[in-house]
Amino acid sequence: MSARHADDGGVVVIGLGRFGCHLAGSLTRLGHEVLAIDRNPEQVQRWSAQLERVVQADSTEEDALRQLGVASFGRAVVAIGASVEASVLSVLALAELGIEQIWARATSTKHAKILSSVGARHVIFPEAETGERVAHLIVTRMLDFIEFGDDFAIAKVRVPEVLAGRPLSEIRPIERYGVRVLGAKLPGQQFQYASDTTVLQGGSALVVEGSIEQVQRFAQLS
């Protein structure tokens, strides 16, 4: 396995419970390569027909992950929910391999703090998240994302550098980028609805709406 996975959107998903499977499926539908790992052979067998790469392995063992080529991936998600110990040790193993973007499922506030302390960059509470929403956040530059229907979304994104310092009046119709700006959160200010006089500043966040593809493309301008 080559290091190209870190560049082409490959994601490691550890733990094939309900949330992990939904997440892996959503990432696959978004066109990203997924390496799914679970220590339970029954789970591996169950999902082998639906996911392209499903491997039985102990994710708490750094050597096992290294042998699978996990170190060549830039992003990993620990979706284990049944064992706090296994999830923490898996995050630690990933961090030791040098994975920079680690997402991890937490079952409590205390669990979340431990996950963060051992290397998790992002903590997920699946009871409040959906696999598809998390998939979009993992593989794009969106800060937040809500999907309505099959092809419409509202997202929070960083102000693209190419638009920084310019008022909305200069770049309207913003629809040329395929999205509509609903509001902005400027540094040190409260959220405000967007108007022609709103100046887009670097470090600010925008709330935009459009099709899922348009919103993703706009976020990539950042």
Short mmCIF file of C-alpha atoms in Angstrom, two decimals:
data_model
loop_
_atom_site.label_atom_id
_atom_site.label_comp_id
_atom_site.label_asym_id
_atom_site.label_seq_id
_atom_site.Cartn_x
_atom_site.Cartn_y
_atom_site.Cartn_z
CA MET A 1 0.00 0.00 0.00
CA SER A 2 1.46 3.36 -0.98
CA ALA A 3 1.33 6.74 0.74
CA ARG A 4 -1.05 8.04 -1.89
CA HIS A 5 -4.00 7.23 0.38
CA ALA A 6 -3.28 10.26 2.53
CA ASP A 7 -3.76 12.44 -0.52
CA ASP A 8 -6.66 10.81 -2.33
CA GLY A 9 -9.16 10.81 0.51
CA GLY A 10 -8.64 7.31 1.95
CA VAL A 11 -10.03 6.83 5.46
CA VAL A 12 -9.50 4.07 8.02
CA VAL A 13 -12.65 3.14 9.95
CA ILE A 14 -12.10 1.05 13.08
CA GLY A 15 -15.14 -0.64 14.60
CA LEU A 16 -18.00 -2.03 12.51
CA GLY A 17 -20.93 -1.49 14.82
CA ARG A 18 -24.01 0.33 13.57
CA PHE A 19 -22.36 3.76 13.51
CA GLY A 20 -19.07 2.54 12.02
CA CYS A 21 -20.85 0.67 9.22
CA HIS A 22 -23.04 3.64 8.35
CA LEU A 23 -19.99 5.88 8.34
CA ALA A 24 -17.94 3.51 6.17
CA GLY A 25 -20.84 3.17 3.75
CA SER A 26 -21.30 6.94 3.50
CA LEU A 27 -17.59 7.49 2.86
CA THR A 28 -17.67 4.83 0.14
CA ARG A 29 -20.68 6.47 -1.53
CA LEU A 30 -18.80 9.78 -1.46
CA GLY A 31 -16.10 8.12 -3.56
CA HIS A 32 -13.42 7.72 -0.89
CA GLU A 33 -11.38 4.58 -0.32
CA VAL A 34 -12.18 2.97 3.02
CA LEU A 35 -10.17 0.46 4.99
CA ALA A 36 -12.56 -1.00 7.59
CA ILE A 37 -11.13 -2.87 10.60
CA ASP A 38 -12.85 -4.91 13.28
CA ARG A 39 -11.58 -7.61 15.64
CA ASN A 40 -14.86 -9.58 15.39
CA PRO A 41 -14.72 -12.09 12.50
CA GLU A 42 -18.51 -12.22 12.29
CA GLN A 43 -18.71 -8.47 11.71
CA VAL A 44 -15.95 -8.66 9.12
CA GLN A 45 -17.75 -11.45 7.28
CA ARG A 46 -21.07 -9.62 7.49
CA TRP A 47 -19.78 -6.45 5.86
CA SER A 48 -17.21 -7.89 3.45
CA ALA A 49 -19.75 -7.97 0.62
CA GLN A 50 -20.75 -4.32 1.10
CA LEU A 51 -17.38 -2.70 1.75
CA GLU A 52 -14.41 -3.04 -0.58
CA ARG A 53 -11.76 -3.60 2.10
CA VAL A 54 -12.71 -5.16 5.43
CA VAL A 55 -10.00 -6.68 7.62
CA GLN A 56 -10.06 -8.60 10.90
CA ALA A 57 -7.41 -7.19 13.24
CA ASP A 58 -6.82 -5.96 16.78
CA SER A 59 -6.77 -2.19 16.39
CA THR A 60 -5.21 -1.72 19.81
CA GLU A 61 -1.99 -3.30 18.52
CA GLU A 62 0.25 -0.77 16.80
CA ASP A 63 2.17 -3.49 14.93
CA ALA A 64 -1.05 -4.96 13.53
CA LEU A 65 -2.10 -1.55 12.20
CA ARG A 66 1.36 -0.94 10.75
CA GLN A 67 1.26 -4.25 8.87
CA LEU A 68 -2.08 -3.23 7.32
CA GLY A 69 -0.49 -0.02 6.01
CA VAL A 70 -2.61 2.22 8.21
CA ALA A 71 0.30 4.65 8.62
CA SER A 72 -0.05 5.67 4.97
CA PHE A 73 -3.57 7.03 5.55
CA GLY A 74 -4.06 10.63 6.59
CA ARG A 75 -7.37 10.14 8.39
CA ALA A 76 -8.78 7.54 10.72
CA VAL A 77 -12.00 7.11 12.66
CA VAL A 78 -12.28 5.00 15.82
CA ALA A 79 -15.97 4.10 15.91
CA ILE A 80 -15.71 1.55 18.73
CA GLY A 81 -18.55 1.96 21.21
CA ALA A 82 -18.65 -1.24 23.26
CA SER A 83 -15.24 -0.89 24.93
CA VAL A 84 -13.79 2.35 26.26
CA GLU A 85 -10.43 0.67 26.76
CA ALA A 86 -10.29 -0.59 23.17
CA SER A 87 -11.24 2.81 21.76
CA VAL A 88 -8.61 4.64 23.83
CA LEU A 89 -5.86 2.14 22.99
CA SER A 90 -6.81 2.27 19.31
CA VAL A 91 -6.53 6.07 19.26
CA LEU A 92 -3.18 5.81 21.02
CA ALA A 93 -1.93 3.26 18.47
CA LEU A 94 -3.02 5.51 15.59
CA ALA A 95 -1.30 8.51 17.17
CA GLU A 96 1.90 6.48 17.57
CA LEU A 97 1.74 5.71 13.85
CA GLY A 98 1.68 9.44 13.12
CA ILE A 99 -1.92 9.75 11.92
CA GLU A 100 -2.71 13.46 12.21
CA GLN A 101 -6.48 13.48 11.68
CA ILE A 102 -8.00 11.09 14.20
CA TRP A 103 -11.75 11.09 14.82
CA ALA A 104 -13.04 9.04 17.74
CA ARG A 105 -16.43 8.04 19.08
CA ALA A 106 -17.10 8.94 22.71
CA THR A 107 -19.76 7.53 25.02
CA SER A 108 -19.40 10.13 27.78
CA THR A 109 -17.76 13.44 28.56
CA LYS A 110 -15.03 11.72 30.56
CA HIS A 111 -14.40 9.30 27.69
CA ALA A 112 -14.13 12.27 25.31
CA LYS A 113 -11.50 13.95 27.49
CA ILE A 114 -9.41 10.78 27.58
CA LEU A 115 -9.66 10.35 23.81
CA SER A 116 -8.52 13.94 23.27
CA SER A 117 -5.61 13.54 25.67
CA VAL A 118 -4.21 10.49 23.84
CA GLY A 119 -4.43 11.92 20.34
CA ALA A 120 -7.99 12.26 19.02
CA ARG A 121 -8.29 15.52 17.06
CA HIS A 122 -12.09 15.28 16.82
CA VAL A 123 -14.53 13.63 19.21
CA ILE A 124 -17.88 12.30 17.97
CA PHE A 125 -21.03 11.60 19.95
CA PRO A 126 -22.94 9.31 17.54
CA GLU A 127 -26.22 9.68 19.40
CA ALA A 128 -26.26 13.27 18.11
CA GLU A 129 -24.60 12.60 14.78
CA THR A 130 -25.33 10.59 11.65
CA GLY A 131 -22.75 8.56 9.76
CA GLU A 132 -23.36 10.52 6.58
CA ARG A 133 -22.95 13.92 8.26
CA VAL A 134 -19.71 12.90 9.92
CA ALA A 135 -18.48 11.48 6.59
CA HIS A 136 -18.92 14.88 4.93
CA LEU A 137 -17.07 16.65 7.73
CA ILE A 138 -14.18 14.18 7.62
CA VAL A 139 -13.46 14.42 3.90
CA THR A 140 -14.18 18.12 3.24
CA ARG A 141 -13.14 21.47 4.69
CA MET A 142 -16.61 22.21 6.00
CA LEU A 143 -16.80 23.18 9.68
CA ASP A 144 -20.39 21.97 10.02
CA PHE A 145 -22.96 20.45 7.72
CA ILE A 146 -26.70 19.80 7.69
CA GLU A 147 -28.37 18.02 4.79
CA PHE A 148 -32.00 18.61 3.83
CA GLY A 149 -33.51 16.16 1.38
CA ASP A 150 -31.44 14.43 -1.26
CA ASP A 151 -29.44 17.33 -2.65
CA PHE A 152 -29.62 20.45 -0.51
CA ALA A 153 -27.40 21.47 2.38
CA ILE A 154 -26.53 24.31 4.72
CA ALA A 155 -22.90 24.41 5.79
CA LYS A 156 -20.49 26.43 7.89
CA VAL A 157 -17.24 27.08 6.02
CA ARG A 158 -14.15 29.24 6.38
CA VAL A 159 -13.96 32.35 4.20
CA PRO A 160 -12.03 31.30 1.09
CA GLU A 161 -8.71 33.14 0.83
CA VAL A 162 -9.55 34.28 -2.72
CA LEU A 163 -12.55 36.19 -1.35
CA ALA A 164 -11.01 37.63 1.83
CA GLY A 165 -11.12 41.40 2.21
CA ARG A 166 -13.93 41.91 -0.29
CA PRO A 167 -17.54 42.93 0.43
CA LEU A 168 -20.28 40.64 -0.80
CA SER A 169 -21.42 43.35 -3.20
CA GLU A 170 -18.21 42.83 -5.22
CA ILE A 171 -18.67 39.13 -5.63
CA ARG A 172 -22.41 38.94 -6.07
CA PRO A 173 -24.05 37.16 -7.56
CA ILE A 174 -22.40 34.66 -5.22
CA GLU A 175 -24.40 32.08 -7.16
CA ARG A 176 -21.53 31.96 -9.67
CA TYR A 177 -19.84 29.86 -7.01
CA GLY A 178 -23.00 27.79 -6.77
CA VAL A 179 -23.98 28.82 -3.24
CA ARG A 180 -25.84 31.56 -1.40
CA VAL A 181 -24.28 33.21 1.66
CA LEU A 182 -26.78 33.39 4.51
CA GLY A 183 -24.63 34.87 7.25
CA ALA A 184 -21.16 35.47 8.59
CA LYS A 185 -19.33 35.17 11.90
CA LEU A 186 -16.55 37.75 11.85
CA PRO A 187 -13.68 37.68 14.38
CA GLY A 188 -14.78 39.13 17.71
CA GLN A 189 -18.34 39.72 16.54
CA GLN A 190 -21.68 37.98 16.87
CA PHE A 191 -23.19 36.06 13.97
CA GLN A 192 -24.86 38.43 11.49
CA TYR A 193 -27.01 37.93 8.45
CA ALA A 194 -25.16 38.67 5.23
CA SER A 195 -25.73 41.85 3.24
CA ASP A 196 -23.99 43.55 0.33
CA THR A 197 -21.87 45.56 2.81
CA THR A 198 -20.60 42.46 4.66
CA VAL A 199 -16.83 42.32 4.22
CA LEU A 200 -15.43 38.81 4.11
CA GLN A 201 -12.44 38.61 6.44
CA GLY A 202 -9.81 35.93 6.73
CA GLY A 203 -10.47 33.75 9.75
CA SER A 204 -14.21 34.34 9.53
CA ALA A 205 -16.85 31.68 9.03
CA LEU A 206 -19.68 31.78 6.54
CA VAL A 207 -23.01 29.99 6.56
CA VAL A 208 -23.91 29.03 3.01
CA GLU A 209 -26.61 27.03 1.27
CA GLY A 210 -26.72 25.12 -1.99
CA SER A 211 -26.57 21.64 -3.38
CA ILE A 212 -24.27 19.23 -1.56
CA GLU A 213 -21.81 19.29 -4.46
CA GLN A 214 -21.84 23.11 -4.67
CA VAL A 215 -21.30 23.54 -0.93
CA GLN A 216 -18.41 21.07 -0.96
CA ARG A 217 -16.80 22.79 -3.94
CA PHE A 218 -17.12 26.23 -2.28
CA ALA A 219 -15.56 24.88 0.93
CA GLN A 220 -12.58 23.61 -1.07
CA LEU A 221 -11.78 27.21 -2.10
CA SER A 222 -10.61 27.80 1.47
#
